[in-house]
PDB file of C-alpha atoms in Angstrom:
ATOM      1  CA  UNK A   1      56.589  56.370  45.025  1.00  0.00           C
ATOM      2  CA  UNK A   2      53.098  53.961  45.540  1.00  0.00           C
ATOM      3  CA  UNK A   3      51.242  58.078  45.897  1.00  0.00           C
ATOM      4  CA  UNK A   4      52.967  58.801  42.459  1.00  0.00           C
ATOM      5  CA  UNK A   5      51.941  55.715  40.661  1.00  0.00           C
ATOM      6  CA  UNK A   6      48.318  55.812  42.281  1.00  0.00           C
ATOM      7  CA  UNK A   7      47.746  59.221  40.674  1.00  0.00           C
ATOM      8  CA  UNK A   8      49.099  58.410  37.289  1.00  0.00           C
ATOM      9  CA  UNK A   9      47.344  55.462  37.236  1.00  0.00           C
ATOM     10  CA  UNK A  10      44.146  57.436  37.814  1.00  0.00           C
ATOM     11  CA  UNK A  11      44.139  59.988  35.311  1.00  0.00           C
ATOM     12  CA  UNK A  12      41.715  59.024  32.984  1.00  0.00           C
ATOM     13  CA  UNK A  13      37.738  58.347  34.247  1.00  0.00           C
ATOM     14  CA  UNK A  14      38.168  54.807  32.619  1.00  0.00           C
ATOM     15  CA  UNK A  15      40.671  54.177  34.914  1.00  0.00           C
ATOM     16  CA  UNK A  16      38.891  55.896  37.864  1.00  0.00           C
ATOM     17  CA  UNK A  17      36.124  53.683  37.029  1.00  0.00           C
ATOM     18  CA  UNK A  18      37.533  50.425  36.881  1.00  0.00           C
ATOM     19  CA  UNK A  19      39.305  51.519  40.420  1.00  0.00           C
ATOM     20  CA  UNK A  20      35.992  52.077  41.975  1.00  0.00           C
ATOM     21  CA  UNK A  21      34.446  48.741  40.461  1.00  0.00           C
ATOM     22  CA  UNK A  22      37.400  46.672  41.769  1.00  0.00           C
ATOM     23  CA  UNK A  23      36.196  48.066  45.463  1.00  0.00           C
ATOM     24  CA  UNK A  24      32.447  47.360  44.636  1.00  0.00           C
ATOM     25  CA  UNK A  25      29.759  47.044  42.421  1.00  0.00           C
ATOM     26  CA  UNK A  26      28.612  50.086  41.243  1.00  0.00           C
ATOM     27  CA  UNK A  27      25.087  51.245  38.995  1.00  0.00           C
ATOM     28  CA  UNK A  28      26.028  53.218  36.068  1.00  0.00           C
ATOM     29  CA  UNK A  29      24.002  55.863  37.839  1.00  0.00           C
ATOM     30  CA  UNK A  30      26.372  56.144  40.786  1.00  0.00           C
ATOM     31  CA  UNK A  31      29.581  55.315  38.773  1.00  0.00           C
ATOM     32  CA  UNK A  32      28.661  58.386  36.360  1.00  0.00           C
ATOM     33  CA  UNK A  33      28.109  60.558  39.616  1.00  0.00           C
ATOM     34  CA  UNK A  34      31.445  59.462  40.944  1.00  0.00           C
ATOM     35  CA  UNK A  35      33.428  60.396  38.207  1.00  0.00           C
ATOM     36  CA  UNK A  36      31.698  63.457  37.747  1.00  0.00           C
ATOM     37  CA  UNK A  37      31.770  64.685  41.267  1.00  0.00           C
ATOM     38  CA  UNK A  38      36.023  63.917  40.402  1.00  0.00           C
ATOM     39  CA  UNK A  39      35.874  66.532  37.587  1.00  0.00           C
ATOM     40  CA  UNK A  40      35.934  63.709  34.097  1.00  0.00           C
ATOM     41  CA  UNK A  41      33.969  65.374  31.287  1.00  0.00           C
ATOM     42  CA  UNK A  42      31.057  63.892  30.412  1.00  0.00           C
ATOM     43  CA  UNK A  43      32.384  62.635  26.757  1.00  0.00           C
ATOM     44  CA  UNK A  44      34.723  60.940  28.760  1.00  0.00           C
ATOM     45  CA  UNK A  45      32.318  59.812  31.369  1.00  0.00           C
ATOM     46  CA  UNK A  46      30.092  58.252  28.532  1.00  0.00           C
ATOM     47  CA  UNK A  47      33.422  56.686  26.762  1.00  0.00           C
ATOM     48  CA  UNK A  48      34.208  54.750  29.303  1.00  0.00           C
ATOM     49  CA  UNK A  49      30.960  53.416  30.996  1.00  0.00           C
ATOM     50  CA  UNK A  50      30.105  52.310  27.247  1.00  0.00           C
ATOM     51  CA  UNK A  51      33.655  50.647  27.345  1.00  0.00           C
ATOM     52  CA  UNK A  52      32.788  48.990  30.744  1.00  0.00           C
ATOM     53  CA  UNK A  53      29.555  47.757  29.952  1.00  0.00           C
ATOM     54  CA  UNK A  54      30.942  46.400  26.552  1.00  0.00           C
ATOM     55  CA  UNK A  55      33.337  44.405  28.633  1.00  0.00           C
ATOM     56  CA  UNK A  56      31.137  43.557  31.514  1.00  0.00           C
ATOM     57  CA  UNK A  57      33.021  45.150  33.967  1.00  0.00           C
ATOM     58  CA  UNK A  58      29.601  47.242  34.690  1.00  0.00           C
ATOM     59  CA  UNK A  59      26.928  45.166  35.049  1.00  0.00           C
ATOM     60  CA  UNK A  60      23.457  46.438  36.511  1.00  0.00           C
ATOM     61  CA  UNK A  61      22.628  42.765  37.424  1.00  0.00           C
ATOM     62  CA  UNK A  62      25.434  42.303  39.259  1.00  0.00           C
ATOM     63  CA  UNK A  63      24.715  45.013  41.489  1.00  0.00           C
ATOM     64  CA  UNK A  64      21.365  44.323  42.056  1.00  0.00           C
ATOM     65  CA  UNK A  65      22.049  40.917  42.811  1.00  0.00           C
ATOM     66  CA  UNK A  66      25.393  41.845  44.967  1.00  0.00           C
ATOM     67  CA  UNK A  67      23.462  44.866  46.804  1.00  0.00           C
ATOM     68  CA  UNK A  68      19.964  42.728  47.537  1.00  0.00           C
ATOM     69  CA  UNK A  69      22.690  39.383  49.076  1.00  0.00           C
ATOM     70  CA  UNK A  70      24.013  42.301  51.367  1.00  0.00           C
ATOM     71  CA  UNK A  71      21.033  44.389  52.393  1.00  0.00           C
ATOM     72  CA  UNK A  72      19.326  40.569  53.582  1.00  0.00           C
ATOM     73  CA  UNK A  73      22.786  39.670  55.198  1.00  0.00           C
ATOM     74  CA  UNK A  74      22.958  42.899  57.140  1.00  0.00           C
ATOM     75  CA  UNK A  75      19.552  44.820  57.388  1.00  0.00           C
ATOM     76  CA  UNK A  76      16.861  42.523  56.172  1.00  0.00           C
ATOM     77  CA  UNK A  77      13.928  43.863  54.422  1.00  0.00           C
ATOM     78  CA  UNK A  78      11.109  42.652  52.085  1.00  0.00           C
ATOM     79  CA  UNK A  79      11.083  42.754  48.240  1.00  0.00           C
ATOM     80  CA  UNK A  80       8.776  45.861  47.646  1.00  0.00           C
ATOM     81  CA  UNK A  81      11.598  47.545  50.157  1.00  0.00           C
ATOM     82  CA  UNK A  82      14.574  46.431  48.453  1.00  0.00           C
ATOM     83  CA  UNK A  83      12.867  47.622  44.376  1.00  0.00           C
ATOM     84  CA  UNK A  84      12.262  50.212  46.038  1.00  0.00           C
ATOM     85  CA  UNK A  85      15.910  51.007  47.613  1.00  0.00           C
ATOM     86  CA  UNK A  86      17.493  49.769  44.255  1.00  0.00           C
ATOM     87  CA  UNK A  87      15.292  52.282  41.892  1.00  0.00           C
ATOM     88  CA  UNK A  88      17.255  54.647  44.073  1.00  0.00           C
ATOM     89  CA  UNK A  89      20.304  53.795  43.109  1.00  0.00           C
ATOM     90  CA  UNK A  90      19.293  53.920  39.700  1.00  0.00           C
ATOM     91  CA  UNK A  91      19.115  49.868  38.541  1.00  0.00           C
ATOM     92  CA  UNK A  92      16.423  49.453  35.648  1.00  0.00           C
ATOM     93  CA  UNK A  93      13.284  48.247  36.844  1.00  0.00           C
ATOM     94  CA  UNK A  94      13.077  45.469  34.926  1.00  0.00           C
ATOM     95  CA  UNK A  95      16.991  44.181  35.881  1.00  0.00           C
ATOM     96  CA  UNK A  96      15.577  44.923  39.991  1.00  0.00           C
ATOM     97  CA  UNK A  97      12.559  42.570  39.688  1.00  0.00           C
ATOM     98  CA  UNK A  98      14.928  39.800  37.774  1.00  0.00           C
ATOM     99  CA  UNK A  99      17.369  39.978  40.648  1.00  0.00           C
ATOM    100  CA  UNK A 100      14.915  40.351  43.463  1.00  0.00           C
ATOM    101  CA  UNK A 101      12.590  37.160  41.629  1.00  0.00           C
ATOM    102  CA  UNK A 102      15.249  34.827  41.315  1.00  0.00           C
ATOM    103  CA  UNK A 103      16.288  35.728  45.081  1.00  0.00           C
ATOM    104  CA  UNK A 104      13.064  34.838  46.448  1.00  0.00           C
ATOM    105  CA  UNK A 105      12.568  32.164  44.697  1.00  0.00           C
ATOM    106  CA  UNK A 106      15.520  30.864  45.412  1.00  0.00           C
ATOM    107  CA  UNK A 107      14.273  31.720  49.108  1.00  0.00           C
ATOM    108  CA  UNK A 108      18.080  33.870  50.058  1.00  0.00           C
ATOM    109  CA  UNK A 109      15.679  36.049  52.361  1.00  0.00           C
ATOM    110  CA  UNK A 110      14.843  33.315  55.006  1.00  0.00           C
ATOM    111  CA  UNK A 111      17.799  32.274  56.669  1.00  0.00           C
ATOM    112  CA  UNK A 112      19.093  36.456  57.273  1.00  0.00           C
ATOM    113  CA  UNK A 113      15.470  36.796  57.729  1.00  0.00           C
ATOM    114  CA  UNK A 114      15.521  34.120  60.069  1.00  0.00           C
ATOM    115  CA  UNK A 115      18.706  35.275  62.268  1.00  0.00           C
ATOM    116  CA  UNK A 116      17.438  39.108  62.042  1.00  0.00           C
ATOM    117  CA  UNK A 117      14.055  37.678  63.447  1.00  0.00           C
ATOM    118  CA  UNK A 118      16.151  35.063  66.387  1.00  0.00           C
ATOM    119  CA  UNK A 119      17.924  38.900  67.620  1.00  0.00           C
ATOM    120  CA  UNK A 120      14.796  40.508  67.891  1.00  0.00           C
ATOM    121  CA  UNK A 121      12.571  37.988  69.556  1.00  0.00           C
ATOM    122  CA  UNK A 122      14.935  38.669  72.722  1.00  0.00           C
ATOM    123  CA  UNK A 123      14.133  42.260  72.630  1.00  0.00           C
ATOM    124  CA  UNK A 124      10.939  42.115  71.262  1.00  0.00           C
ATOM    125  CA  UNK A 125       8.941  39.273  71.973  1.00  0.00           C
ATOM    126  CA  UNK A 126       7.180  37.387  69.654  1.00  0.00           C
ATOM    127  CA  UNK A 127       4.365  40.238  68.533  1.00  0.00           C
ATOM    128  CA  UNK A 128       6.774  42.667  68.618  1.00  0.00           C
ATOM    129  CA  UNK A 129       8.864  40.724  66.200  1.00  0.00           C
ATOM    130  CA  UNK A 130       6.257  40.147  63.889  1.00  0.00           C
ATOM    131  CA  UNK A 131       4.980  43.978  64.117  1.00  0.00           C
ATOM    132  CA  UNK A 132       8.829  44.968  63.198  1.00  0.00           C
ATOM    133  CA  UNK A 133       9.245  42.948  60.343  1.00  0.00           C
ATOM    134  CA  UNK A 134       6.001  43.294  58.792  1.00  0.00           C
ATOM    135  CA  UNK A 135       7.098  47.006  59.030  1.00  0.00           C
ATOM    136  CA  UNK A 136      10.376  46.080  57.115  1.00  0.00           C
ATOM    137  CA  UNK A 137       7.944  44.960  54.124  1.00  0.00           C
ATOM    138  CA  UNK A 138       7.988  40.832  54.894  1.00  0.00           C
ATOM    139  CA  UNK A 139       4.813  39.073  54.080  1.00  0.00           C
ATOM    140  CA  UNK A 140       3.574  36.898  56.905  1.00  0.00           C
ATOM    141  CA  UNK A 141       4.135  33.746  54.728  1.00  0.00           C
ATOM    142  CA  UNK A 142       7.513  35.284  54.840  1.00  0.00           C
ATOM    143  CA  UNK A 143       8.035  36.045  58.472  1.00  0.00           C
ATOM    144  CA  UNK A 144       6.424  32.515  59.327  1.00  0.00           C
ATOM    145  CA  UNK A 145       9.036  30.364  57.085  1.00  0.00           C
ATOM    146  CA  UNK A 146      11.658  32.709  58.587  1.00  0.00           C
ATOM    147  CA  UNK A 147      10.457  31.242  61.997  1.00  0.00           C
ATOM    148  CA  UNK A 148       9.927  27.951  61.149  1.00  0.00           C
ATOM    149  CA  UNK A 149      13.590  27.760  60.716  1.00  0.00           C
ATOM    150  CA  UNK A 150      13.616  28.322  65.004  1.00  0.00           C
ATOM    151  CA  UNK A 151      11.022  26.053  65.445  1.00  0.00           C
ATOM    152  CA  UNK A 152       9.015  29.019  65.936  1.00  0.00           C
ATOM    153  CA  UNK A 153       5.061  30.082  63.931  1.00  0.00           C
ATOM    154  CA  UNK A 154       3.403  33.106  64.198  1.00  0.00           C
ATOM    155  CA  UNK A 155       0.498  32.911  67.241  1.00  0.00           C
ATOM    156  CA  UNK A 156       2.235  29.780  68.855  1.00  0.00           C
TER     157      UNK A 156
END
């Protein structure tokens, strides 16, 4: 009976939509993909991402900011990185540098940064460390408030 109502339910790509936004943010980019890898027409595609914007159920900064809080939290990398990752997912340029401005201003990098830099000073060493995340597109500045939080500076 749940199957039945779960396939009703879905049968129009406003519906589909909304489904797929209550599991995650989405870019209209992917969101249009989605629905029309699932077979909606692209009238109806265009209906209702102009109905979910309109409502703010789609919202290209929430993404951004959503998708840059869990890249730091799970695979840390620097701002030029993360534009760059987010462009590929299809957020406006301008809406990427907003999010990715306010987050390091706000300093949300350092403490991930921080804990991403503690794991990999076991394995690593120190220059190793460094040599990694400057790699993963940190500034030094970056890396060394990252370490300050461990007591730690670059070429102590």
């Amino acid at each position: 009976m749940v199957g039945r109502f779960y396939f009703h339910f879905m049968n129009t790509a406003y519906d589909k939509a909304l489904y797929l936004l209550s599991m995650r943010e989405h870019t209209e980019k992917e969101l249009r993909k989605k629905l029309s890898d699932k077979g909606y027409q692209k009238a109806e595609i265009d209906d209702a991402v102009g109905k979910l914007i309109a409502e703010g159920s789609l919202s290209e900064k929430r993404f951004a900011e959503a998708y840059i809080r869990s890249r730091l939290r799970k695979n840390p990398e620097g701002k030029e990185m993360l534009r760059l990752r987010l462009r590929e997912k299809g957020t406006p340029a301008d809406i990427s540098a907003e999010a990715l401005n306010e987050a390091w201003e706000n300093e949300d990098y350092v403490k991930p940064l921080s804990q991403y830099a503690e794991s990999l000073l076991r394995k690593k060493g120190e220059s190793g460390t460094v040599a990694a995340l400057l790699r993963k597109g940190f500034k030094n500045s970056e890396i060394k408030a990252a370490l300050s939080l461990l007591d730690r500076d670059i070429g102590e």
